[in-house]
């Protein structure tokens, strides 16, 4: 009987730690979406990048900065061209979501992913569009940070792949 009590305490502590980690992951995801979806279409301007910086990993921040620099260079050289990246980069839908809910998060002590249920409701006759993207997180020295987004939209013109791939394409465009 005496062995049962310590085992129960250890199990309770592990469950409590796991719940705290899940809560921290969900908070990191929610904080990111609160900033990302208040931003303008396309690559973020310097002010928005500054707001995103504490919410994303250095890897993702660097990709966003490189893509922004490439677009700035392209725009300077091609005055009458549209931007290299348009629409909402942080979700599958060009127009972006009008609402989001962070779903279940899972992972280990270093990396995790969260399902994010997104809705775009333009109040049109066809009803709202709903989809689920995946937010990839990394546990850094300063807590959970967004490291990437996996686009989950299944319609013909949805963003495909991952945000990092889109950013790499934009960053590499100018050097081609």
CSV table of N, CA, C and O in Angstrom, one decimal, residues 23 37 41 53 58 79 85 92 97 106 112 118 128 130 137 140 145 152 156 165:
chain,number,residue,atom,x,y,z
A,23,UNK,N,-1.2,23.6,-22.3
A,23,UNK,CA,-1.7,25.0,-22.1
A,23,UNK,C,-0.7,26.0,-22.7
A,23,UNK,O,-1.1,27.0,-23.3
A,37,UNK,N,-3.1,37.4,-37.8
A,37,UNK,CA,-4.3,37.7,-38.5
A,37,UNK,C,-4.8,39.1,-38.3
A,37,UNK,O,-5.9,39.4,-38.9
A,41,UNK,N,-2.3,41.8,-45.7
A,41,UNK,CA,-2.1,40.7,-46.7
A,41,UNK,C,-0.6,40.7,-47.1
A,41,UNK,O,0.1,41.7,-47.2
A,53,UNK,N,8.2,38.7,-34.0
A,53,UNK,CA,9.5,38.2,-33.6
A,53,UNK,C,9.5,37.5,-32.2
A,53,UNK,O,10.0,36.4,-32.2
A,58,UNK,N,13.7,31.8,-34.1
A,58,UNK,CA,14.7,32.6,-34.9
A,58,UNK,C,14.7,32.1,-36.4
A,58,UNK,O,14.9,32.9,-37.3
A,79,UNK,N,8.9,48.3,-60.7
A,79,UNK,CA,8.0,49.2,-60.1
A,79,UNK,C,6.5,48.9,-60.4
A,79,UNK,O,5.7,49.1,-59.5
A,85,UNK,N,4.4,38.0,-52.9
A,85,UNK,CA,3.5,37.3,-52.0
A,85,UNK,C,2.3,38.1,-51.7
A,85,UNK,O,2.4,39.2,-51.3
A,92,UNK,N,-4.3,28.6,-45.0
A,92,UNK,CA,-4.6,28.0,-46.4
A,92,UNK,C,-5.3,28.9,-47.3
A,92,UNK,O,-5.2,28.8,-48.5
A,97,UNK,N,-8.6,33.8,-42.4
A,97,UNK,CA,-9.7,33.4,-41.6
A,97,UNK,C,-10.4,34.6,-40.9
A,97,UNK,O,-9.8,35.7,-40.8
A,106,UNK,N,0.0,18.4,-29.4
A,106,UNK,CA,0.7,17.3,-28.9
A,106,UNK,C,2.1,17.3,-29.4
A,106,UNK,O,2.5,18.0,-30.3
A,112,UNK,N,6.3,20.3,-31.0
A,112,UNK,CA,4.9,20.0,-30.9
A,112,UNK,C,4.1,20.5,-32.1
A,112,UNK,O,4.7,21.3,-32.9
A,118,UNK,N,-10.0,26.8,-38.5
A,118,UNK,CA,-10.1,28.2,-39.1
A,118,UNK,C,-11.4,28.3,-39.9
A,118,UNK,O,-11.9,27.3,-40.5
A,128,UNK,N,-19.9,29.7,-44.7
A,128,UNK,CA,-18.5,29.8,-44.3
A,128,UNK,C,-17.7,28.7,-44.9
A,128,UNK,O,-18.1,27.6,-45.1
A,130,UNK,N,-14.5,26.3,-43.9
A,130,UNK,CA,-13.8,25.8,-42.7
A,130,UNK,C,-12.7,24.9,-43.1
A,130,UNK,O,-12.9,24.1,-44.1
A,137,UNK,N,5.4,24.0,-33.5
A,137,UNK,CA,6.0,24.7,-32.4
A,137,UNK,C,7.3,24.1,-32.0
A,137,UNK,O,7.5,22.9,-32.2
A,140,UNK,N,11.7,26.7,-27.0
A,140,UNK,CA,13.0,27.5,-27.0
A,140,UNK,C,13.3,27.8,-25.5
A,140,UNK,O,12.5,27.6,-24.6
A,145,UNK,N,7.5,28.6,-29.3
A,145,UNK,CA,7.4,29.5,-30.4
A,145,UNK,C,6.9,28.8,-31.6
A,145,UNK,O,7.2,27.6,-31.8
A,152,UNK,N,-3.6,23.2,-44.5
A,152,UNK,CA,-4.5,22.0,-44.6
A,152,UNK,C,-5.7,22.2,-45.6
A,152,UNK,O,-6.5,21.3,-45.7
A,156,UNK,N,-8.9,23.9,-54.6
A,156,UNK,CA,-8.0,24.1,-55.7
A,156,UNK,C,-6.9,25.2,-55.5
A,156,UNK,O,-5.8,25.0,-55.8
A,165,UNK,N,8.2,26.8,-46.8
A,165,UNK,CA,8.4,26.6,-48.2
A,165,UNK,C,8.0,27.8,-49.1
A,165,UNK,O,8.7,28.2,-50.0
